[in-house]
Coordinates of C-alpha atoms in Angstrom, one line a residue:
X1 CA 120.4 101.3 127.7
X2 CA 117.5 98.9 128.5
X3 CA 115.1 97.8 126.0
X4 CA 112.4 100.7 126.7
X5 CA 115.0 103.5 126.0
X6 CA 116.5 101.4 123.0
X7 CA 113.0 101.2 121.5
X8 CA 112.3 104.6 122.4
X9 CA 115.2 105.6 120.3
X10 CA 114.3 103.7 116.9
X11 CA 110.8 104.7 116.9
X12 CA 112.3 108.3 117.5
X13 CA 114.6 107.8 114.7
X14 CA 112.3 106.3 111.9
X15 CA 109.2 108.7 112.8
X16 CA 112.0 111.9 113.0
X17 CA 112.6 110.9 108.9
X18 CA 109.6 109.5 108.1
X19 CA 107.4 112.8 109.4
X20 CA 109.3 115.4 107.0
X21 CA 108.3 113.6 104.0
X22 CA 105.0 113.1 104.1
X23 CA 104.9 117.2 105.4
X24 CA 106.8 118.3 102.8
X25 CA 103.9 116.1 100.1
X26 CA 101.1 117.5 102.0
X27 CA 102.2 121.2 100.9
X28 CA 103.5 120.1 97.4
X29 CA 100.3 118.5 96.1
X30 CA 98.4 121.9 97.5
X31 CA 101.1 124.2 95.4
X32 CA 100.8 121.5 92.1
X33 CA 96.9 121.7 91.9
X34 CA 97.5 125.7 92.3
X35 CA 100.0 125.6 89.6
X36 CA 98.1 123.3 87.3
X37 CA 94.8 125.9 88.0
X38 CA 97.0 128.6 87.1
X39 CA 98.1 127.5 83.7
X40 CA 94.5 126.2 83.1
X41 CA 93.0 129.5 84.1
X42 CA 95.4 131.7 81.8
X43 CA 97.8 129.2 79.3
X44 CA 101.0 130.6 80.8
X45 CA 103.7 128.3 79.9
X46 CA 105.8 129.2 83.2
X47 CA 102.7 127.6 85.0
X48 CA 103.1 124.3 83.3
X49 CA 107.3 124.4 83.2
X50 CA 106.6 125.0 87.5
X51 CA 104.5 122.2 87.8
X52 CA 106.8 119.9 85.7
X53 CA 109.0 120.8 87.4
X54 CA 107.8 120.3 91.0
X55 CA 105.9 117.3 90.1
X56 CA 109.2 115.6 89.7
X57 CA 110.0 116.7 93.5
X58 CA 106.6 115.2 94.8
X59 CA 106.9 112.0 93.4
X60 CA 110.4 111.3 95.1
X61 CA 109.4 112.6 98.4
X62 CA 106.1 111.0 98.4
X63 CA 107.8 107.2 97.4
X64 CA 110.2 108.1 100.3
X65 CA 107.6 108.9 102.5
X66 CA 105.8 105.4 101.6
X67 CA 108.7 103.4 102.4
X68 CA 109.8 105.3 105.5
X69 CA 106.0 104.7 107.0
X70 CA 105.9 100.8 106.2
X71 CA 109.0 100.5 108.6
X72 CA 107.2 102.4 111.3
X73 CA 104.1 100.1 110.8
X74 CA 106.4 97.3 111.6
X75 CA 107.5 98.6 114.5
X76 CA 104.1 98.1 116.3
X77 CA 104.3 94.6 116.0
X78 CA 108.0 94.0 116.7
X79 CA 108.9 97.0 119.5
X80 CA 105.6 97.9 120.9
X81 CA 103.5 94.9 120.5
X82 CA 101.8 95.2 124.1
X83 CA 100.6 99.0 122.9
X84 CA 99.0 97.2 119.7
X85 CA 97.0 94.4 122.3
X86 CA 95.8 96.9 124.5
X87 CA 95.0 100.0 122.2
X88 CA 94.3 97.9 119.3
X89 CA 91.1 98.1 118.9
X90 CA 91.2 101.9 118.8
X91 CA 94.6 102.6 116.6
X92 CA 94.0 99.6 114.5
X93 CA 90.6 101.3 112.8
X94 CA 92.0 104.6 112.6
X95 CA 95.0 103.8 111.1
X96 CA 92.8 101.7 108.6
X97 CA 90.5 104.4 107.9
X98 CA 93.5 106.2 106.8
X99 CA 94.4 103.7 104.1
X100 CA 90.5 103.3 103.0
X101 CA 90.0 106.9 102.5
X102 CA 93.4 108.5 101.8
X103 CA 96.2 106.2 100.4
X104 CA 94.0 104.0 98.1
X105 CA 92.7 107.8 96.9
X106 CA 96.7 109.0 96.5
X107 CA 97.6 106.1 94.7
X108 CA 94.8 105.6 92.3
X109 CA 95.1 109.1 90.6
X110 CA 99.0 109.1 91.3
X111 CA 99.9 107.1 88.2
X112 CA 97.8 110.0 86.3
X113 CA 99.2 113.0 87.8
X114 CA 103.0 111.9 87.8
X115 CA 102.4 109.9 83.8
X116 CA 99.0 110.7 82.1
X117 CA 99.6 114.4 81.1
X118 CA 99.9 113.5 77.4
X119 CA 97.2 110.8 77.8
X120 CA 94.4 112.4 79.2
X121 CA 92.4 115.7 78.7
X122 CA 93.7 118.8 80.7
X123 CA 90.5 118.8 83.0
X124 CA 90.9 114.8 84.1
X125 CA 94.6 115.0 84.9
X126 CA 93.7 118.6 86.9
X127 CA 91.3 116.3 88.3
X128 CA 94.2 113.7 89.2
X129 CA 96.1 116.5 90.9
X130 CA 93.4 117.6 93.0
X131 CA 92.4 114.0 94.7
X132 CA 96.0 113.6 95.5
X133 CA 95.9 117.0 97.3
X134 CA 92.9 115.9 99.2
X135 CA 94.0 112.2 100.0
X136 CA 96.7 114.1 101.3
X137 CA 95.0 116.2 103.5
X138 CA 92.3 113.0 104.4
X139 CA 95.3 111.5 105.5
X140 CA 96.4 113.6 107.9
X141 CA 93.0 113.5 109.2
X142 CA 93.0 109.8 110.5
X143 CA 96.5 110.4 112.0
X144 CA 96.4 113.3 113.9
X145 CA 93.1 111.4 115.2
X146 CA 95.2 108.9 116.4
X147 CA 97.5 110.8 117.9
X148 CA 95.7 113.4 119.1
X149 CA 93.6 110.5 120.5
X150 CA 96.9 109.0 122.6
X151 CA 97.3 112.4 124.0
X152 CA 93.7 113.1 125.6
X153 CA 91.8 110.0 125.3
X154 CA 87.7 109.4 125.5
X155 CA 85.1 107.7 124.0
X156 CA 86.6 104.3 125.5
X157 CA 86.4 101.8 128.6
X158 CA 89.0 99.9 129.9
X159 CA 88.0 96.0 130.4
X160 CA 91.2 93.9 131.2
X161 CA 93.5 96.8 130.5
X162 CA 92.3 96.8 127.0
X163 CA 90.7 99.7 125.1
X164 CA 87.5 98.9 124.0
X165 CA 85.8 102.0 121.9
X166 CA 82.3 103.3 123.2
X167 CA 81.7 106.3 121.2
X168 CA 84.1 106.8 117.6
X169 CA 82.5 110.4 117.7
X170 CA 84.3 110.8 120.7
X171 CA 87.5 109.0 120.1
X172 CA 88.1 110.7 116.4
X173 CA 86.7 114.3 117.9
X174 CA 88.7 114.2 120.7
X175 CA 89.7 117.1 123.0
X176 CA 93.3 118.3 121.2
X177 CA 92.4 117.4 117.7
X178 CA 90.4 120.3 117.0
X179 CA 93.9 122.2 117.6
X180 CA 96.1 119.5 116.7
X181 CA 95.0 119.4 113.0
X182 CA 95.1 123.1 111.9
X183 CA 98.8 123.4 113.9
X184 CA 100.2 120.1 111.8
X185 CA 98.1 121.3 108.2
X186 CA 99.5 125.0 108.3
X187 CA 103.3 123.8 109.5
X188 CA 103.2 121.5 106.9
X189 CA 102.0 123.9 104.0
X190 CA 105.2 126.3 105.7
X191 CA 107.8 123.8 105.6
X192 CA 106.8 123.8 101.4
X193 CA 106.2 127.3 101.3
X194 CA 109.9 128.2 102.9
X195 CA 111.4 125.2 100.9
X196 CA 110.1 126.6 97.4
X197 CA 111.0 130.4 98.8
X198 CA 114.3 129.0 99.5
X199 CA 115.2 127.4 96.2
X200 CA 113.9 130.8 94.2
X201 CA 115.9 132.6 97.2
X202 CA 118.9 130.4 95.8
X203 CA 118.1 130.7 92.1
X204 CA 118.0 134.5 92.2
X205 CA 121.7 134.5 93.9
X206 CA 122.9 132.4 91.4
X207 CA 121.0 134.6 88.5
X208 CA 119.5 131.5 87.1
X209 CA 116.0 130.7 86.2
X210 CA 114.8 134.5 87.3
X211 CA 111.4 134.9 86.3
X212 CA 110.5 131.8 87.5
X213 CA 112.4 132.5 90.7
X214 CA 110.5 135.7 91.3
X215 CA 107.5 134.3 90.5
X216 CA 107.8 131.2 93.3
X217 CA 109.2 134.0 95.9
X218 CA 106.2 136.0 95.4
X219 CA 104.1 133.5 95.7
X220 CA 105.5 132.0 99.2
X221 CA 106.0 135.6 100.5
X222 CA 102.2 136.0 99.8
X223 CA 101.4 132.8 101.6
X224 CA 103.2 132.9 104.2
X225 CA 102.5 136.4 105.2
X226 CA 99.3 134.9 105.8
X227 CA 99.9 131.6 107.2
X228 CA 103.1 132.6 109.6
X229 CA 100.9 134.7 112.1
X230 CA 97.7 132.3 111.3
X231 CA 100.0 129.6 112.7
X232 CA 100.8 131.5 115.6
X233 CA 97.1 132.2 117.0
X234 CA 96.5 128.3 116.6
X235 CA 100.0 127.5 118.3
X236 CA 98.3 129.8 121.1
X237 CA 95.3 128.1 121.0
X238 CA 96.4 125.2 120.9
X239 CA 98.8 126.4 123.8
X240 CA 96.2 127.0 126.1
X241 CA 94.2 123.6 125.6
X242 CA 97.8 121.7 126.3
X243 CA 97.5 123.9 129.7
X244 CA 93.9 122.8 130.0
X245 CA 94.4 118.9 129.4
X246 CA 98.2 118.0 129.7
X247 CA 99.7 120.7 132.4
X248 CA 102.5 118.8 132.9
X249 CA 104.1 118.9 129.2
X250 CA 103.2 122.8 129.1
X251 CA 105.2 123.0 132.9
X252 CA 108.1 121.5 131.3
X253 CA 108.4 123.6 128.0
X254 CA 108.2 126.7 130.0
X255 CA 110.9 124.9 132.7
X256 CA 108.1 125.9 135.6
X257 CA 109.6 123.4 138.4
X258 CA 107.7 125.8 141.1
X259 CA 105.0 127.7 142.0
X260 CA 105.5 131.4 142.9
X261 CA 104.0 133.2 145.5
X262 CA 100.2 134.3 144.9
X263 CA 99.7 137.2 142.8
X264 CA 103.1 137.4 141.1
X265 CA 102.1 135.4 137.8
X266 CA 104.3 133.0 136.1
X267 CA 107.6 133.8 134.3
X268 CA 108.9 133.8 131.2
X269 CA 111.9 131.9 131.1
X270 CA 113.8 133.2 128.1
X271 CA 116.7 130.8 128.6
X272 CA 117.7 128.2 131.1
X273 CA 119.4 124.7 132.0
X274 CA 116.9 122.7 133.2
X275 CA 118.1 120.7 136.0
X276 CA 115.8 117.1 136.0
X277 CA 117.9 115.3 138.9
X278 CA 117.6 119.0 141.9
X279 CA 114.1 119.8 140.2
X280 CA 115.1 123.7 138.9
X281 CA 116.9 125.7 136.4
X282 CA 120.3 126.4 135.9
X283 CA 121.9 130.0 134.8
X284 CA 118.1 130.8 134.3
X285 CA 117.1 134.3 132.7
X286 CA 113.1 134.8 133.0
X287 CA 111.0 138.3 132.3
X288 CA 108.9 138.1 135.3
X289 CA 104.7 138.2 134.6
X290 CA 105.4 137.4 130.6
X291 CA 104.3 133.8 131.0
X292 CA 101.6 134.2 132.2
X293 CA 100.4 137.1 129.9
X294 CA 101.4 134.5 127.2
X295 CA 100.4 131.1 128.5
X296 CA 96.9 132.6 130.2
X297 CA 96.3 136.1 129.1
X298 CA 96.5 137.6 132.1
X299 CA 99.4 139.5 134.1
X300 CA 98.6 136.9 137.3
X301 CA 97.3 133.8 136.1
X302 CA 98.9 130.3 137.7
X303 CA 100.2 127.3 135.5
X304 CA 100.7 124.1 137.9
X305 CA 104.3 123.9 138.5
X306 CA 106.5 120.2 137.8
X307 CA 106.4 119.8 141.5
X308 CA 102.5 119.2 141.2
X309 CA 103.4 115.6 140.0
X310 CA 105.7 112.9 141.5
X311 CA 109.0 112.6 139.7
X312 CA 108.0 109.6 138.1
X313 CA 105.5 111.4 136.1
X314 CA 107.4 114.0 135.0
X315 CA 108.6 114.2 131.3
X316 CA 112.3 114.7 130.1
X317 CA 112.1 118.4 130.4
X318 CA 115.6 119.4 129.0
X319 CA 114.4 118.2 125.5
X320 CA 110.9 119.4 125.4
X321 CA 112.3 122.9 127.0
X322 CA 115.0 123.4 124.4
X323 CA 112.7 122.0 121.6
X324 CA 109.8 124.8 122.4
X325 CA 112.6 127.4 122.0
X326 CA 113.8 126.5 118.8
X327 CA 110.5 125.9 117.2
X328 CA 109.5 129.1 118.7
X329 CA 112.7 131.1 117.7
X330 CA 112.2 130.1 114.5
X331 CA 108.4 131.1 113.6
X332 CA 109.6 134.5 114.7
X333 CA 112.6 134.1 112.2
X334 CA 109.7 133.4 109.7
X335 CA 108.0 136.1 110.2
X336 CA 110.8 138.6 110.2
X337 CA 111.7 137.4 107.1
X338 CA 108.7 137.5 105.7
X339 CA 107.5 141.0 106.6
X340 CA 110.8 142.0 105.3
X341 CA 110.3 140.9 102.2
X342 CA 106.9 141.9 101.6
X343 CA 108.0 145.2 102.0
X344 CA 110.4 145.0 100.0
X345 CA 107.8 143.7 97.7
X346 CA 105.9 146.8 98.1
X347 CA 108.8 148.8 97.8
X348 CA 109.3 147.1 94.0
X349 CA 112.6 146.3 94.9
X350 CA 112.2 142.7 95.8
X351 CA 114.2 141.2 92.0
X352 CA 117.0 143.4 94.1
X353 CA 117.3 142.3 97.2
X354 CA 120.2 140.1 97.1
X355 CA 120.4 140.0 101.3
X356 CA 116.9 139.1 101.1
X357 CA 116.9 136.5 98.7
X358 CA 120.3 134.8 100.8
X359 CA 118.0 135.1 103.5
X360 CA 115.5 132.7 102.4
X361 CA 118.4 129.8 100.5
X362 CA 119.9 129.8 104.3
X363 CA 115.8 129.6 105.7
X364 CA 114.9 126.7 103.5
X365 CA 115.0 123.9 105.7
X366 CA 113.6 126.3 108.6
X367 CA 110.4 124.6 108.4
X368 CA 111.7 121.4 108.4
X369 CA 113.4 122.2 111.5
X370 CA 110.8 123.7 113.5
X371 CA 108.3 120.5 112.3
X372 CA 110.8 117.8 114.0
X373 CA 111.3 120.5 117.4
X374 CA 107.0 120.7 117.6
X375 CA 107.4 116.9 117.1
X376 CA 109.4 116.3 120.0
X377 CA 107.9 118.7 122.6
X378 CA 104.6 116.8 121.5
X379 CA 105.7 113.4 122.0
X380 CA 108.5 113.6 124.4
X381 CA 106.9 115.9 126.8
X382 CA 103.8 113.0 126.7
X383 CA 105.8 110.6 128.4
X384 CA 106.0 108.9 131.0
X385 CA 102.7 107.9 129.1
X386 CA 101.9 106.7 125.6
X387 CA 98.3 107.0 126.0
X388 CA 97.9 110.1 128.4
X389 CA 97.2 109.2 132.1
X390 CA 96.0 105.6 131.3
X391 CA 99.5 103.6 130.2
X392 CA 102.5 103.9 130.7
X393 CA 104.6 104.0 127.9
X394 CA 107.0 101.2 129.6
X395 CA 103.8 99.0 129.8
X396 CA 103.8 99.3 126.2
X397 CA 107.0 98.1 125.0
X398 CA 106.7 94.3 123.7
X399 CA 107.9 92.0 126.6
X400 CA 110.1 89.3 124.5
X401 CA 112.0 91.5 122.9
X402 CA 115.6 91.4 123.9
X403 CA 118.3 94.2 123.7
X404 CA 120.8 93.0 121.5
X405 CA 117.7 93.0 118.9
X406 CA 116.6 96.0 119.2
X407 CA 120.1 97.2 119.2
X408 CA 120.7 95.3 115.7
X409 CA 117.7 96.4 114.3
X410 CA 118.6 100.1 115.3
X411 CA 122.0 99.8 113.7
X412 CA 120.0 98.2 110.8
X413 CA 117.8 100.9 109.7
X414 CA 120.4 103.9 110.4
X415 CA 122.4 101.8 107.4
X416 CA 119.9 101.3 105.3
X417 CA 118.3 105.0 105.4
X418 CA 122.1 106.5 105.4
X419 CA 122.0 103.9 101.1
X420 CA 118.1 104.7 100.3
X421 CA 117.5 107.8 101.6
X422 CA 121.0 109.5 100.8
X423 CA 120.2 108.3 97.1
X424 CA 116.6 109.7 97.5
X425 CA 118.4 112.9 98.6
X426 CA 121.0 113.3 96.5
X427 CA 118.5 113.0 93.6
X428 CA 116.4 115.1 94.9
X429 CA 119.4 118.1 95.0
X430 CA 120.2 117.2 91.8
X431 CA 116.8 118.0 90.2
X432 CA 116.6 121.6 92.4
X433 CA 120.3 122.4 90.6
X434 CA 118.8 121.7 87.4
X435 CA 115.6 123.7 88.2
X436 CA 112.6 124.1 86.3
X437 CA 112.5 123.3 81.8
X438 CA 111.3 125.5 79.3
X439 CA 107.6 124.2 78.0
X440 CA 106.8 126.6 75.3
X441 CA 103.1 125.5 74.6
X442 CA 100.3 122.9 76.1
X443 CA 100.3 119.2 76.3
X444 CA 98.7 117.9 72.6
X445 CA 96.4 115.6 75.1
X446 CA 93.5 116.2 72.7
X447 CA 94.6 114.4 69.9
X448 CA 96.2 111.2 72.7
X449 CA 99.6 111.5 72.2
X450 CA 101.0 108.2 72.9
X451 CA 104.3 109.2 74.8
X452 CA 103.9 109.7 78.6
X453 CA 105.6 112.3 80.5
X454 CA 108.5 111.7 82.0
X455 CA 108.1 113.3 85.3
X456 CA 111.1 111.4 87.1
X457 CA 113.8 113.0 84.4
X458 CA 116.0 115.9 84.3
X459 CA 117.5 114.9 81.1
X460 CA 117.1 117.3 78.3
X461 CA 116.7 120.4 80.3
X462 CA 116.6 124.2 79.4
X463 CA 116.4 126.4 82.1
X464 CA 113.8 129.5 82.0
X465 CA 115.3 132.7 81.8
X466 CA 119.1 131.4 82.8
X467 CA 121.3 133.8 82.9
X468 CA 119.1 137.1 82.1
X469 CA 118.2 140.2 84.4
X470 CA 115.4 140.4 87.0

């Protein structure tokens, strides 16, 4: 392996666990400012004992996310330093803008939402909750900018092969952002909603915590009964833009090596070995027409084939083929499960549906899953360029770096993530076995108790309804 694939691979490797993290918050500060609204709005206890006990979940995922981003800042500098001299002047702002606007909002009302509860009024630490949700989302703003920036770029001219911005307008409103951002907002609020579906789903097998568990499952089955399909018509969308401004990366998640003759349409190719080094598939199945009823809505309509490009253009397409299919196979999982259970919802047998509720435990980390595979067929299927069509993504990589470094650096972070992160982990499972406590009436935070929360502890714990009947 030569430095370029080497520093492929660690950036691969640190954004793969650095991007589930800061997902999984994005969702989680949504659902704790619903929770906290909830118990405002009617005094419920359950409310409050949910948002305990979530909080606790947030503020471990969110310090991991923290950490696991700092290394990949790093990484511009040390793997990818001739990307940071030439786009620089565009990724440098944006990225900044992102720490103005979002983090510096995050971490000023953190301390409050994760310790003030006792110490402040209801209203200010619902407050609290509420700018984290939003620095959350502001966040996600400035990145997908940037990426969605690297994948169709404007609103800059090239003078010595560097970026130099003309119109920020331009560069932040760029062509794929306006479908970029919806697709990464609703898979992130997913990944929460089938994480806290999954923990209720395991609760309710276990015939702990009940009420509470069938409270969270009806809440994520009335979510994402929404959201599922909603993502769908923007993956679509969004499908038909990545036709429009990057035909290459759609050609390889559909495995299209070559055009057919005029008038047939395009294929869908259902399953299939792609075959980078004789340009076609291997032990291909295809439905003929469906792709191109899917990819342009009509029964004829042409994608340009690989073969349009030279080789040298082409992206991996194994990877970004298999990667479509799995993030694709499992959104239609999703929503088989969760029209399922909505009707078993309707049906009022929902605290009963044991098949159902092992259904969502196994589904939890679906989300997750399908995140990382939309990841990959983004980024992979951009190469051979890091900014699309303008540099190469082997002109990018820093030129005095050697292999043996980026090799011990590799080797480096995978120990150091396996100590940290396993930790991080481990707690994290610990706290979803003990579930959520009981809190029988409000924080006293009118009269300024002077104990904090403790939002990081699991000591002490009663569990809500353990042991009784749905």
């Amino acid at each position: 392996m030569d430095v370029l694939l080497l520093s492929r691979i660690q950036f691969g490797f640190v954004i793969s666990f650095h991007i589930i993290f800061p997902a999984f918050t994005i969702g989680l500060a949504s659902w704790l400012m619903f929770l906290e609204w909830r118990w405002l709005r009617t005094g419920d206890p359950m409310w409050m004992s949910l948002y305990r006990f979530w909080v606790k979940v947030f503020g471990i995922s969110f310090g991991m996310g923290v950490v696991s981003g700092i290394v990949m800042s790093m990484q511009f500098g040390t793997n990818w330093s001739e990307l940071s001299a030439r786009a620089g002047n565009i990724l440098g702002p944006l990225l900044s803008y992102e720490v103005l606007t979002a983090f510096f909002l995050e971490a000023g009302f953190l301390g409050v939402m994760l310790f003030g509860q006792r110490r402040v009024k209801p209203g200010v630490h619902f407050f609290a909750t509420c700018m984290v949700a939003l620095g959350t989302l502001i966040s996600t703003f400035w990145i997908i900018a940037a990426i969605s920036w690297m994948h169709t770029p404007q609103g800059h001219v090239l003078v010595d092969g560097v970026f130099v911005p003309e119109s920020w307008w331009a560069i932040i409103f760029n062509p794929s952002f306006f479908y970029r951002l919806p697709h990464m907002v609703l898979a992130a609020f997913i990944t929460t909603c089938f994480v806290i579906g999954g923990v209720s789903g395991w609760y309710l097998r276990r015939g702990v915590h009940v009420p509470a568990a069938l409270r969270m499952l009806k809440l994520s089955i009335g979510f994402a009964v929404i959201a599922v399909p909603l993502q769908m018509l923007v993956g679509d969308m969004h499908g038909l833009s990545t036709l429009k401004h990057q035909p290459t990366k759609l050609a390889a998640m559909e495995g299209h090596w070559e055009a057919g003759p005029p008038g047939e349409g395009v294929p869908l190719v259902v399953f299939a070995v792609p075959n980078q080094a004789e340009a076609r598939n291997d032990y291909e199945i295809a439905i003929p027409r469906l792709g191109s009823v899917i990819l342009t809505h009509s029964l004829d309509g042409e994608i340009p084939p690989l073969s349009a490009v030279a080789p040298e253009d082409r992206p991996p397409v194994a990877p970004v083929f298999f990667a479509f299919r799995v993030m694709v196979g499992l959104g239609v999982l999703m929503l088989l499960l969760v029209v399922c259970s909505a009707w078993a919802w309707w049906r009022g047998k929902l605290g009963s549906a044991h098949l159902l509720h092992t259904a969502w435990r196994w589904m939890a980390p679906a989300g997750f899953v399908a995140l990382l595979s939309g990841w990959y067929v983004t980024e992979i299927g951009r190469q051979p360029w890091v900014v699309y069509g303008v540099l190469r993504t082997r002109d990018a990589v820093s030129p005095l770096i050697t292999r043996t470094e980026v090799l011990w650096s590799l080797a480096s972070f995978i120990s150091v993530y396996v100590v940290i992160f396993g930790a991080g982990i481990w707690y994290l499972i610990r706290l979803l076995q003990k579930g959520p406590e009981v809190h029988e009436s409000a924080p006293d935070s009118e009269h300024g108790l002077k104990t904090a929360a403790r939002p990081l502890s699991t000591a002490d714990a009663r569990d809500i309804g353990e042991g009784s009947a749905p």
